[in-house]
Coordinates of C-alpha atoms in Angstrom, one line a residue:
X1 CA 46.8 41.6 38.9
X2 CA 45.0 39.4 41.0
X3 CA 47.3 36.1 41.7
X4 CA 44.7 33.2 41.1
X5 CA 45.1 29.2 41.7
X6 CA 46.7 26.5 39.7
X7 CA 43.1 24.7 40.1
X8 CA 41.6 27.8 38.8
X9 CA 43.8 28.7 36.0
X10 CA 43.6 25.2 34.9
X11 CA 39.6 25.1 35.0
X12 CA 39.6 28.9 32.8
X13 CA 41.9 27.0 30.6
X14 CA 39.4 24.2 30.1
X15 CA 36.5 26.3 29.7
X16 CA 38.4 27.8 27.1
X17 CA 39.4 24.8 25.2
X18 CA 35.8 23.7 25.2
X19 CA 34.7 26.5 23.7
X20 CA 37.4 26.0 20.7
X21 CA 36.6 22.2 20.6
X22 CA 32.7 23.4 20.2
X23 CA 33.7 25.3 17.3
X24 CA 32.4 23.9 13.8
X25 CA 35.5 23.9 12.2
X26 CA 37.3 21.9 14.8
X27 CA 34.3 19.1 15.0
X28 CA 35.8 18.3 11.4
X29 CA 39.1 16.9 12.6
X30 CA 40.4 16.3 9.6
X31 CA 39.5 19.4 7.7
X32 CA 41.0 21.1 10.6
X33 CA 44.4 19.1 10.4
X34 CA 44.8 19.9 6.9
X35 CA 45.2 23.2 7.4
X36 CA 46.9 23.3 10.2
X37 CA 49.6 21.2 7.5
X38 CA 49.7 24.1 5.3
X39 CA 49.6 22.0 2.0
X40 CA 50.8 23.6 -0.9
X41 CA 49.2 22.2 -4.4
X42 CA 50.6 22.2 -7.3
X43 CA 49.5 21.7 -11.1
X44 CA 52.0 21.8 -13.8
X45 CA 51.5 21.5 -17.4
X46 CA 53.5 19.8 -20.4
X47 CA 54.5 24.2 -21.1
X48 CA 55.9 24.3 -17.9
X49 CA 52.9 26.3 -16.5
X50 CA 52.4 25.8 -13.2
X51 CA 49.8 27.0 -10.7
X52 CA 49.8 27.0 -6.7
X53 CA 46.8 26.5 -4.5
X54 CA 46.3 26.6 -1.1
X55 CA 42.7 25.4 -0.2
X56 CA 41.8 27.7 2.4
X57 CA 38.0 27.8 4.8
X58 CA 35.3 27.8 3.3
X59 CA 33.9 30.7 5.3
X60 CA 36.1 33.0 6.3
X61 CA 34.2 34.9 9.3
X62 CA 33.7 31.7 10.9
X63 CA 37.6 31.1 10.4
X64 CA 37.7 34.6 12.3
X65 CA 35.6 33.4 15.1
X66 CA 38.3 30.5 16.0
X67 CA 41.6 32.6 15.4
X68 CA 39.9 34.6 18.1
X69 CA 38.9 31.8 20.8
X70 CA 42.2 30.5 20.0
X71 CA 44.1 33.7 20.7
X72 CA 44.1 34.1 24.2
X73 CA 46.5 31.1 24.9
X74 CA 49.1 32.9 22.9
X75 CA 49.1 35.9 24.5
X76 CA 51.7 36.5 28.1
X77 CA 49.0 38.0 29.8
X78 CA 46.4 36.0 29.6
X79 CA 46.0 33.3 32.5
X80 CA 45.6 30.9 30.4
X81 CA 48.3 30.9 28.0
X82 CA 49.9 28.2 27.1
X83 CA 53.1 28.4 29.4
X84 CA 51.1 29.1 32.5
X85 CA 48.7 26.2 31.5
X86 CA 51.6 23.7 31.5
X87 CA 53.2 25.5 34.6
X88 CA 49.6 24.5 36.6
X89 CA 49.3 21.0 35.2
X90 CA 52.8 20.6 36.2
X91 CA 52.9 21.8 39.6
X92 CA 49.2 20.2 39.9
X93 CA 50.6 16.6 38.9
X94 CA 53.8 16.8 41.3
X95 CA 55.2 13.2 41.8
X96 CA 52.4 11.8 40.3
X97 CA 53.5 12.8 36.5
X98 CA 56.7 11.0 37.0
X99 CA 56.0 7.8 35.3
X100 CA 55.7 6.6 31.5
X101 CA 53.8 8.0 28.5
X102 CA 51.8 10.8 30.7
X103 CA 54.6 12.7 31.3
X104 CA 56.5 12.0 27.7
X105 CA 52.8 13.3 25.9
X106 CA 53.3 16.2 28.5
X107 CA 56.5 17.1 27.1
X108 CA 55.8 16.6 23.5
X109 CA 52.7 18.9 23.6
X110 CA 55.2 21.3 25.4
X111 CA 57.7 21.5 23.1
X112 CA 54.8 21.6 20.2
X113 CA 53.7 24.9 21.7
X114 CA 56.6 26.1 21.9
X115 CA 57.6 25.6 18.4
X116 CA 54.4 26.7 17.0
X117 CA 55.2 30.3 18.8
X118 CA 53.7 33.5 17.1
X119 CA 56.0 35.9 18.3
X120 CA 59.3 36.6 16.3
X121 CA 60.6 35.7 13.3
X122 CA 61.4 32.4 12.8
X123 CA 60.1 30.2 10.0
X124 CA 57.9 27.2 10.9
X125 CA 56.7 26.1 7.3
X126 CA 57.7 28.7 5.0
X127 CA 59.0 32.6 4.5
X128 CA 58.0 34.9 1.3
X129 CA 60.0 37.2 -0.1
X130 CA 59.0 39.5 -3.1
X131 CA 60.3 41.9 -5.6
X132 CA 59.1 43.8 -8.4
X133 CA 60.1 42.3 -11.5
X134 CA 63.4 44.4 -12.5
X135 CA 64.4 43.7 -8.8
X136 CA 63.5 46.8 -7.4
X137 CA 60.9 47.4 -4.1
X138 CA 62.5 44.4 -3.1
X139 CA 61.1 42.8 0.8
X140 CA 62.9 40.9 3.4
X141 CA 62.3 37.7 4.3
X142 CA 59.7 37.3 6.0
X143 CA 58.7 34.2 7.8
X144 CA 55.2 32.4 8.3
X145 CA 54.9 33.3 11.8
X146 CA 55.5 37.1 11.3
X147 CA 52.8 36.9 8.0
X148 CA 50.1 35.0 10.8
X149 CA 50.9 37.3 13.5
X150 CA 50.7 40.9 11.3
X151 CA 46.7 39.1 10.4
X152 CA 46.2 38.9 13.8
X153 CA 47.5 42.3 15.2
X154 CA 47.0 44.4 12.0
X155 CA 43.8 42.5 10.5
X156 CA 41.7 41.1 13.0
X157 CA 41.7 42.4 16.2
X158 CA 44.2 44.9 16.7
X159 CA 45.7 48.0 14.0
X160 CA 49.1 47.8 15.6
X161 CA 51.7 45.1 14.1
X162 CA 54.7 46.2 15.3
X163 CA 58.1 44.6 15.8
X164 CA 58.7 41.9 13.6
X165 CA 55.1 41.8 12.2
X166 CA 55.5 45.0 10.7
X167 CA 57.3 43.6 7.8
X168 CA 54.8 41.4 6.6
X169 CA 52.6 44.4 5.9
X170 CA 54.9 44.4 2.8
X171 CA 52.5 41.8 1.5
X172 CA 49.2 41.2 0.3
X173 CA 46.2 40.6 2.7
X174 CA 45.8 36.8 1.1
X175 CA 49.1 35.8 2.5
X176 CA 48.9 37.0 5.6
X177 CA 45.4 35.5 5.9
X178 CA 46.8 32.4 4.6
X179 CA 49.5 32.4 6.8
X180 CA 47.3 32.7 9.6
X181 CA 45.2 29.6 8.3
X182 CA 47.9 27.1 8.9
X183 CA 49.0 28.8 12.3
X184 CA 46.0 29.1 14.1
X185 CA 44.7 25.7 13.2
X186 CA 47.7 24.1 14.0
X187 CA 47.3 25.8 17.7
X188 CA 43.5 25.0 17.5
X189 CA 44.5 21.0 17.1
X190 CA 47.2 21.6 20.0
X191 CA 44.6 23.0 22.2
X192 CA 42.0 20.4 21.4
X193 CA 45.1 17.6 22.1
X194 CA 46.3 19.1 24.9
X195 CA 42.8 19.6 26.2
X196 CA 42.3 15.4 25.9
X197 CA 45.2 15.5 28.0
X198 CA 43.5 17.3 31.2
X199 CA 40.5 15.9 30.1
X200 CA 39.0 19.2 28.5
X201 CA 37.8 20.7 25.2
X202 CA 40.4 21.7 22.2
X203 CA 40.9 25.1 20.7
X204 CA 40.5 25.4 16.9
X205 CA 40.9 28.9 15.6
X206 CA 39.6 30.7 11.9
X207 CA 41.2 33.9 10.4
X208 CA 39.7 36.3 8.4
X209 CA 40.0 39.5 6.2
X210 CA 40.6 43.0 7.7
X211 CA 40.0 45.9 5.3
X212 CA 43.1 48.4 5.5
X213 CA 43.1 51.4 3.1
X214 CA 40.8 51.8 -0.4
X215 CA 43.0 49.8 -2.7
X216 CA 44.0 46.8 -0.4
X217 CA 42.1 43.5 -0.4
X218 CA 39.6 43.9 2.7
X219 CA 37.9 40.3 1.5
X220 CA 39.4 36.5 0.7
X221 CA 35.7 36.4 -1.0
X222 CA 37.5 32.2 -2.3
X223 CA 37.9 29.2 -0.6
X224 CA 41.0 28.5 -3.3
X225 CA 44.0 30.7 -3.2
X226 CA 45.6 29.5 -6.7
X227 CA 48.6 31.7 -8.6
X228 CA 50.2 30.9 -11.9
X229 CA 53.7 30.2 -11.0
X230 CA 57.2 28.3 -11.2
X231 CA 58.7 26.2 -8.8
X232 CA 62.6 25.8 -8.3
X233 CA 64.2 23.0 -6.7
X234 CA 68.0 22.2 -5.4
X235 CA 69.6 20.3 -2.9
X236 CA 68.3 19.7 0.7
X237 CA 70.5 23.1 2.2
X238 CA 70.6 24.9 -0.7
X239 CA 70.5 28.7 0.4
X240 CA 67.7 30.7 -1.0
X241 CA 68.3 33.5 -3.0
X242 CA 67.9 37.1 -1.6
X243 CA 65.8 39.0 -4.6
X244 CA 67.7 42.3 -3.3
X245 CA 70.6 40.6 -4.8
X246 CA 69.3 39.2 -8.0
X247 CA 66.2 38.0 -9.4
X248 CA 68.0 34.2 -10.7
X249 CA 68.3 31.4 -8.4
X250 CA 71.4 30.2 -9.4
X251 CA 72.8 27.1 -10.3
X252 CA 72.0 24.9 -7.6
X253 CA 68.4 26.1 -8.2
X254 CA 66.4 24.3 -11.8
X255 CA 63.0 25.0 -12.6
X256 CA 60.8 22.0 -11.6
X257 CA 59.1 20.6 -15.0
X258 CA 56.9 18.3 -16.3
X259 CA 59.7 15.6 -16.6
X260 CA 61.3 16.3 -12.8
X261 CA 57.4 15.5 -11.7
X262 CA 57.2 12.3 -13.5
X263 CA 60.5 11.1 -12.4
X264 CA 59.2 11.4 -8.6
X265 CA 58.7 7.9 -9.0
X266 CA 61.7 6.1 -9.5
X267 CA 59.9 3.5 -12.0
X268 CA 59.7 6.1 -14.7
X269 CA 63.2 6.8 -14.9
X270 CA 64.5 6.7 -18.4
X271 CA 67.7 7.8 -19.8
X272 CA 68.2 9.0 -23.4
X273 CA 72.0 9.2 -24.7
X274 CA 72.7 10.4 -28.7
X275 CA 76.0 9.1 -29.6
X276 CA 77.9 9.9 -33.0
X277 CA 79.7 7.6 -35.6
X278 CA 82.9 7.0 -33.5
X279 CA 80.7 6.0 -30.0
X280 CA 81.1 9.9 -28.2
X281 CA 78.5 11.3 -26.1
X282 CA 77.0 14.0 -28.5
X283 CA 74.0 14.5 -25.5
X284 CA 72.0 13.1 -22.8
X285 CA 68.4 13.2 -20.9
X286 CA 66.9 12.2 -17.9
X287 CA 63.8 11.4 -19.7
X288 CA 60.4 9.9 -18.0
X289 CA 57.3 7.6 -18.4
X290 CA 54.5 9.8 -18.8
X291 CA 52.5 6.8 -20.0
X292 CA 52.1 3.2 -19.8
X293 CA 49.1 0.9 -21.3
X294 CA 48.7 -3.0 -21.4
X295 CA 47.4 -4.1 -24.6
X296 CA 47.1 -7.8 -25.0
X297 CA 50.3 -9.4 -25.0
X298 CA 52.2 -5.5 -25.4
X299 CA 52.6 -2.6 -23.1
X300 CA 53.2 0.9 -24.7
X301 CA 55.4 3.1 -23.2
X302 CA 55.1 7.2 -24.0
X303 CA 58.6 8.8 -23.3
X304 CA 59.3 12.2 -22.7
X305 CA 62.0 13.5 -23.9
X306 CA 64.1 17.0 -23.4
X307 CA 60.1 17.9 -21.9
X308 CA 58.7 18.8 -25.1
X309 CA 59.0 15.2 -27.6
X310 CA 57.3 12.2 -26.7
X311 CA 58.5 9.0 -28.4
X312 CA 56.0 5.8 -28.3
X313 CA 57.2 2.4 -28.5
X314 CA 55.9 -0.9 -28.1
X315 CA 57.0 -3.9 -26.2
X316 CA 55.9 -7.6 -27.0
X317 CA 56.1 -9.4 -23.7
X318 CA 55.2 -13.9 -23.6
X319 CA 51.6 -14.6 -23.8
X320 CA 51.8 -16.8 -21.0
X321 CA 52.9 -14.0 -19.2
X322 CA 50.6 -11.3 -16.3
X323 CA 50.5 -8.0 -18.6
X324 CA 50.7 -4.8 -16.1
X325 CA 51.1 -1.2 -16.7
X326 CA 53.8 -1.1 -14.6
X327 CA 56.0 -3.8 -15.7
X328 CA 59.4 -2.6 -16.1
X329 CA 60.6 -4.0 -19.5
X330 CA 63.1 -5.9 -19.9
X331 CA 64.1 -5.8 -16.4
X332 CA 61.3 -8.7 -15.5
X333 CA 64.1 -11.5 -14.6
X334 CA 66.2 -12.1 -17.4
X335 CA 63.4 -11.9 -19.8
X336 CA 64.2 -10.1 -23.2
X337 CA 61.2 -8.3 -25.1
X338 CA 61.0 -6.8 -28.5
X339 CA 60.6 -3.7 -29.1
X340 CA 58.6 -1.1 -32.0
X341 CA 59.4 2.1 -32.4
X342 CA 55.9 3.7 -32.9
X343 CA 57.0 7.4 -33.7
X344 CA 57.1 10.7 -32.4
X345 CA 55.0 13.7 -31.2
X346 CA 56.7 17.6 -30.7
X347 CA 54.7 19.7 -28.3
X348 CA 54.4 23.2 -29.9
X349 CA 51.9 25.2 -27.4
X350 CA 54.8 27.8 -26.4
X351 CA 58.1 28.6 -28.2
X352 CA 60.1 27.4 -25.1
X353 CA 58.6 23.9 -26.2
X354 CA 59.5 24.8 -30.2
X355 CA 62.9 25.3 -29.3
X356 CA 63.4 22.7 -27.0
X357 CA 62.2 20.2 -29.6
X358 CA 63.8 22.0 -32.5
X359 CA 67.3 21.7 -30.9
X360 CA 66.3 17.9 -30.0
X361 CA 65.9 17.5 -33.4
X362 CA 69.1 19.1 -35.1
X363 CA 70.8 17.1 -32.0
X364 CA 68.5 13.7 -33.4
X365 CA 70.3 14.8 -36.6
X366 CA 74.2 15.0 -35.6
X367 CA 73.5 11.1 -34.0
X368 CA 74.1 8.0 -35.6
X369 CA 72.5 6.3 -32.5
X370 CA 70.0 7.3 -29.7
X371 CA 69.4 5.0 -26.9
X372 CA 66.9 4.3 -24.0
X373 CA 67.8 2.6 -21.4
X374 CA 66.4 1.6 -17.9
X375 CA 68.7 1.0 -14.6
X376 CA 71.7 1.3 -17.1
X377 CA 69.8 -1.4 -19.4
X378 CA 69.7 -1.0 -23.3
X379 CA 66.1 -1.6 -24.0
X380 CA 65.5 0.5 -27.1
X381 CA 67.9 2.0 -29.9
X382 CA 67.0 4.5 -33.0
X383 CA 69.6 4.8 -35.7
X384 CA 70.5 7.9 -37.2
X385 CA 67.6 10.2 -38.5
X386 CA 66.5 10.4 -42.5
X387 CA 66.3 14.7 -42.5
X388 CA 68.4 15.6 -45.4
X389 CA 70.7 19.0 -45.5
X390 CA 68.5 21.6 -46.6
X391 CA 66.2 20.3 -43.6
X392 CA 68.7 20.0 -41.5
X393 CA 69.3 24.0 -42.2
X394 CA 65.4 24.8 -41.6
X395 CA 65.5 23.3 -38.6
X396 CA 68.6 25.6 -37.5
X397 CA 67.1 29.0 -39.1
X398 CA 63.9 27.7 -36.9
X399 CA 65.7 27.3 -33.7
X400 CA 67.8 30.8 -34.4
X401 CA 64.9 32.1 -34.4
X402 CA 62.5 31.2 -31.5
X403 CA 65.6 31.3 -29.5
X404 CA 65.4 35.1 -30.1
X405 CA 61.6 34.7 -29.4
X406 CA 62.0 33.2 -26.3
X407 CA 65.1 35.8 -25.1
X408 CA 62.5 38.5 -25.8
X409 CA 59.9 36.8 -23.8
X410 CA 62.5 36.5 -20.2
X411 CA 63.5 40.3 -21.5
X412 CA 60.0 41.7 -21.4
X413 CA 58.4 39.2 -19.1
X414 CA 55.4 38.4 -21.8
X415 CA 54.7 35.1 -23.1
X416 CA 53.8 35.3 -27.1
X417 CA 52.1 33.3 -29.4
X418 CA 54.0 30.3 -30.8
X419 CA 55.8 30.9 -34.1
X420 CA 54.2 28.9 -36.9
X421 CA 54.5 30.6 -40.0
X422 CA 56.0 31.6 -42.3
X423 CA 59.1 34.0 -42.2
X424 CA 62.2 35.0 -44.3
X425 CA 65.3 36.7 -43.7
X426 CA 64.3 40.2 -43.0
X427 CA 62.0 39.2 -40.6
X428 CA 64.9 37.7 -39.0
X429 CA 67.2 40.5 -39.2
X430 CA 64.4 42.7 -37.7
X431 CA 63.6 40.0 -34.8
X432 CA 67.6 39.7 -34.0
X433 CA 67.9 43.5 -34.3
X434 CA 65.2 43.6 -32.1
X435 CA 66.4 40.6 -29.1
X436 CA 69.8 42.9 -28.9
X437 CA 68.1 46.1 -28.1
X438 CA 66.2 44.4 -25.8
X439 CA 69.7 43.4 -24.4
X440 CA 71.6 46.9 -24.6
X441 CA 73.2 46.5 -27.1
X442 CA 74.5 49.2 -30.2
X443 CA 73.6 47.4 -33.8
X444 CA 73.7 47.9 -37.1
X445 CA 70.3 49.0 -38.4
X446 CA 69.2 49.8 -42.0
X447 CA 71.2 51.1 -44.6
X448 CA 68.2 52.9 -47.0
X449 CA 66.9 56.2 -46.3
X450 CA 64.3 57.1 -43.9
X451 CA 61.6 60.4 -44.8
X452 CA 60.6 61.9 -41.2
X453 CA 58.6 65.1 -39.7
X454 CA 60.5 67.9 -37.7
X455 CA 58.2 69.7 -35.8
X456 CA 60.5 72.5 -35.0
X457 CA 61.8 73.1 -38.6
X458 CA 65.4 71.9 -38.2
X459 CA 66.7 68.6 -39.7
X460 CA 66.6 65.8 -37.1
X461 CA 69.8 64.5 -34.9
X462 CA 68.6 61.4 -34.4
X463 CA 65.5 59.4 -35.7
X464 CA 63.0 57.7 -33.1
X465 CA 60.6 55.0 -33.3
X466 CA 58.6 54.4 -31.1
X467 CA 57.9 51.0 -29.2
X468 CA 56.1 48.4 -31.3
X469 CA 55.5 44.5 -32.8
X470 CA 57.4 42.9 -35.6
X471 CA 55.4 40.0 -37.1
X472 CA 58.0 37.2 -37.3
X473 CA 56.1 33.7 -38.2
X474 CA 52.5 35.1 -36.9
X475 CA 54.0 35.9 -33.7
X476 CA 53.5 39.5 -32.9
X477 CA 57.1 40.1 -31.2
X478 CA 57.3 43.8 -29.1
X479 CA 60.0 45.5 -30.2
X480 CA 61.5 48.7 -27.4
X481 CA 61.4 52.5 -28.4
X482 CA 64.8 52.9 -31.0
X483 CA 67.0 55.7 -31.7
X484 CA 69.0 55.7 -35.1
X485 CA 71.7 57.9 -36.1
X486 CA 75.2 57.8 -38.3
X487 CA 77.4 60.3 -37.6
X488 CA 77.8 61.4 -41.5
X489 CA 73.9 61.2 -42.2
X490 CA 72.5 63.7 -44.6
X491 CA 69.2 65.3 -44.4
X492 CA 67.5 66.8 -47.7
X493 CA 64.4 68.9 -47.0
X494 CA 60.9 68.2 -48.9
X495 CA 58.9 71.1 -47.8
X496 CA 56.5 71.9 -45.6
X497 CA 54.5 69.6 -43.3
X498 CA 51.3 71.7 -42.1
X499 CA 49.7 68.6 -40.3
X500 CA 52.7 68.5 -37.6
X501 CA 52.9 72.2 -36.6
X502 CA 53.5 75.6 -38.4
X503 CA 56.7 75.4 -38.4
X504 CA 57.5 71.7 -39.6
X505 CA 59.2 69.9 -42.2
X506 CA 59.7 67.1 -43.8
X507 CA 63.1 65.8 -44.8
X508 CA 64.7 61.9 -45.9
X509 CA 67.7 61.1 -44.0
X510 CA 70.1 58.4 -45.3
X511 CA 73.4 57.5 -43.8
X512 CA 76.5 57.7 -46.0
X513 CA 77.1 55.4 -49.6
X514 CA 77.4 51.4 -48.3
X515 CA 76.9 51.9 -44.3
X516 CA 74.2 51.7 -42.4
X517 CA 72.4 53.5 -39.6
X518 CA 73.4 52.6 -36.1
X519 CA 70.2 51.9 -33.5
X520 CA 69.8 51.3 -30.0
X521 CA 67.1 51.2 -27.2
X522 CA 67.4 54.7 -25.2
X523 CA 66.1 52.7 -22.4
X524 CA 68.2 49.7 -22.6
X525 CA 71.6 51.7 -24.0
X526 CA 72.9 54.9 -23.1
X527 CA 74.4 56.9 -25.6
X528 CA 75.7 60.0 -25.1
X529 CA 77.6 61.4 -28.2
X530 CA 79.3 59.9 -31.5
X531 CA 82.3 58.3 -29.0
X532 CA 79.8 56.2 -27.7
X533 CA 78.2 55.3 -31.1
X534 CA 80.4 52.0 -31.3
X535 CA 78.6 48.7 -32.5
X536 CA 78.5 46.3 -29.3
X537 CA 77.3 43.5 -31.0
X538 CA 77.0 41.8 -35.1
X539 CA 73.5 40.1 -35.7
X540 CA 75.3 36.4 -36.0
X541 CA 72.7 35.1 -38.4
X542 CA 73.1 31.5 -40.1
X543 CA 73.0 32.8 -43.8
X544 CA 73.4 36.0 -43.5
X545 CA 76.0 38.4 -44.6
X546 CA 75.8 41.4 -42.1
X547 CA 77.8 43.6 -44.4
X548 CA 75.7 42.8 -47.6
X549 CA 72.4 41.9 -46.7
X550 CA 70.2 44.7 -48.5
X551 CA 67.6 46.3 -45.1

């Protein structure tokens, strides 16, 4: 290679960071340095729904354009990548650097650079992992800076990520394109700065989409990347959790709600505590503001409360006195207010928000005082509620029974319709039945007889279902496939069954006088003979007798 001049190699690298600073996504500066932040926003609702976007370009072949003027001062060989470039401008400066803010800008853009490196593995923003959804197929972690480089070397202008950038081909197009988004135009912004530094143009750099095989993603075809999701939080140096290992996060890790967002300001901080007759601690919340109005000489104040209840109340405040939304009540000097309890609103739109408020409520129930109070101040208290026994025990059947609605739901990974109707104690028995299967478990099933087809003529072993819904309160629960057997069953044959084969018959099966049929999920349990026929778990129902109750 032809050994060429610090003057030279300093003029190819301003040519080249005019030609980035010329580009049209670098001449909006600030559309460029959001980007080149890597902003992550996020919408949650009062469910807990959340949903991710990252605004990406608007075009995304013009984003290609710039990752590609941009490229060359990232790459060793180049004469004008970024090492070389500050190499000449040092050697070119001599003596002369040696003084003040020149030569501290010098080493700040320096040590930018090097940070913002797109060889390797380490993590400048963010790193992905993913996993299927019962843990297998399960990636490494894999940083932004492997994701940004595999775009460039796999998507854009090469087909050969190897190294390190070979295991972000493990994901999706999108996030290496995304990756890519934040990486480039953070170099395209350190070219353009270190390019007012020599007095030359800045580099700004676009990414686009490579097509790869028939069924990946050759297009972005959005300028919004937006996923439903959950967010986590913990501790500043919390480790993350390696989905080879499990798919939880542990208990340093909580899901980020509704509540945790509204208590990012501190002014909305509000503590609930239900105490009993003789002063105990039955619960506590960290409950928040989610809404404040001035009306005349009043605010209102909206509460939420274990992130599904909302209780309103009503402060006067002195006439005489500036009304704001955001006066903190009775923490304004030593001024006391009174307060009106206004009532109450349950959020029911999913049954994790049903239960939540349901088990609020029993809680409510068990209290002979619940409190609100401010920076350890008083400034509201409820007395004990006015639900009488037999609601009191409605309220409990109710929460037994979304909690099994909302064990299915993390079991199967579906979100059902709320449960708002009505429902008795079979559809209980069948929705309880139905939860421990899910789980693995060996139950007791029904105890009358059961008419099936054998195709092949002999009396059955065993008696399948196959997967399904139970309708418990208008929610259409799925229920897994289900094998029943008793170990003394008896099989009495009716006769032919011509529709099922030639050779088929039909027979009733019942288990023994007073017992019932055992069931499991063959998918969930495994079974292999009568010694492993052994109940692993009793239904546990408020009400019900196990060993009486008639299905």
């Amino acid at each position: 290679m032809t050994q060429i001049s610090d003057e030279e190699l300093l003029g190819r690298f301003v040519l080249r960071a005019r030609r980035v600073h010329a580009h049209s996504l670098v001449q909006d500066w600030d559309e460029l340095l959001y980007h080149a932040r890597g902003e992550f926003q996020a919408n949650i609702d009062i469910s807990g729904r959340m949903s991710i976007m990252r605004r990406l370009p608007e075009h995304e072949e013009v984003f290609e354009s710039l990752a590609s003027r941009v490229r060359p001062l990232t790459v060793k060989s180049e004469p004008v990548y970024y090492v070389k470039v500050f190499t000449a401008i040092d050697r070119l400066l001599g003596d002369r650097q040696g003084d003040g803010p020149h030569r501290e800008r010098l080493q700040q853009l320096r040590r930018a650079w090097e940070a913002a490196e797109i060889q390797g593995t380490q993590a400048q923003a963010y790193a992905l992992q993913s996993a299927r959804i019962d843990g297998s197929e399960a990636t490494n972690m894999v940083s932004d800076t492997q994701l940004a480089a595999a775009w460039l070397y796999a998507d854009l202008v090469h087909a050969d990520a190897t190294g390190p950038k070979r295991e972000a081909l493990a994901f999706p197009l999108r996030e290496r394109y995304a990756a890519a988004v934040r990486l480039f135009s953070h170099l395209a912004a350190l070219t353009v700065e270190t390019l007012r530094l020599v007095q030359s143009l800045r580099d700004s750099g676009v990414l686009s989409v490579a097509g790869s095989a028939w069924d990946d993603d050759v297009v972005i075809g959005a300028t919004e990347f937006v996923q439903e999701a959950q967010a986590f939080v913990a501790p500043v140096g919390a480790s993350a959790p390696d989905l080879r290992d499990s798919l939880g996060f542990g208990e340093q890790w909580s899901r980020f709600t509704v509540t945790d967002l509204l208590r990012q300001d501190p002014t909305n901080h509000v503590r609930v505590v239900l105490k009993d007759a003789a002063g105990s601690t039955i619960t506590s919340y960290d409950a928040a503001v989610s809404r404040r109005k001035a009306v005349e000489t009043s605010v209102e104040w909206d509460v939420l409360v274990a992130g599904s209840v909302i209780f309103k109340f009503s402060f006067d405040v002195d006439v005489d006195v500036d009304v704001d939304v955001d006066v903190d009540v009775d923490v304004e000097g030593e001024r006391t207010v009174e307060a009106h309890f206004l009532g109450w609103e349950a959020f029911d739109s999913t049954n994790e928000l049903k239960l939540s408020s349901t088990l609020l409520l029993i809680q409510l129930h068990r209290a002979t005082s619940m409190t609100f109070e401010v920076r350890d101040e008083k400034i509201v208290a409820l007395g004990p509620s006015a639900f009488s026994v037999d609601q009191v025990r409605e309220l409990e059947v109710f929460a037994e029974t979304v909690a099994d609605i909302v064990a299915i739901e993390r079991l199967t990974g579906q979100t059902l319709d709320p449960c708002n109707g009505r429902l008795d104690d079979r559809d209980r028995v069948r929705l309880r039945r139905a939860r421990l299967m899910w789980e693995g478990q060996i139950v007791h099933a029904i105890r009358h007889p059961v008419t099936v087809t054998a195709p092949a003529g002999n009396p059955p072993q065993v008696i399948l279902t196959a997967a399904g819904t139970v309708d418990v309160g208008g929610t259409l629960v799925p229920t897994p496939a289900i094998l029943m057997r008793h170990p003394d069953m008896m099989a009495t044959e009716h006769g032919d069954a011509p529709e099922a084969g030639p050779q088929a018959k039909k027979y009733t099966i019942q288990p023994p006088e007073g017992e019932r049929f055992i069931a499991w999920s063959p998918d969930r349990a495994q079974v292999s003979n009568d010694n492993d026929l052994v109940v692993t778990a009793s239904w546990d129902l408020t009400g019900i007798d196990e060993t009486t109750f008639p299905y």
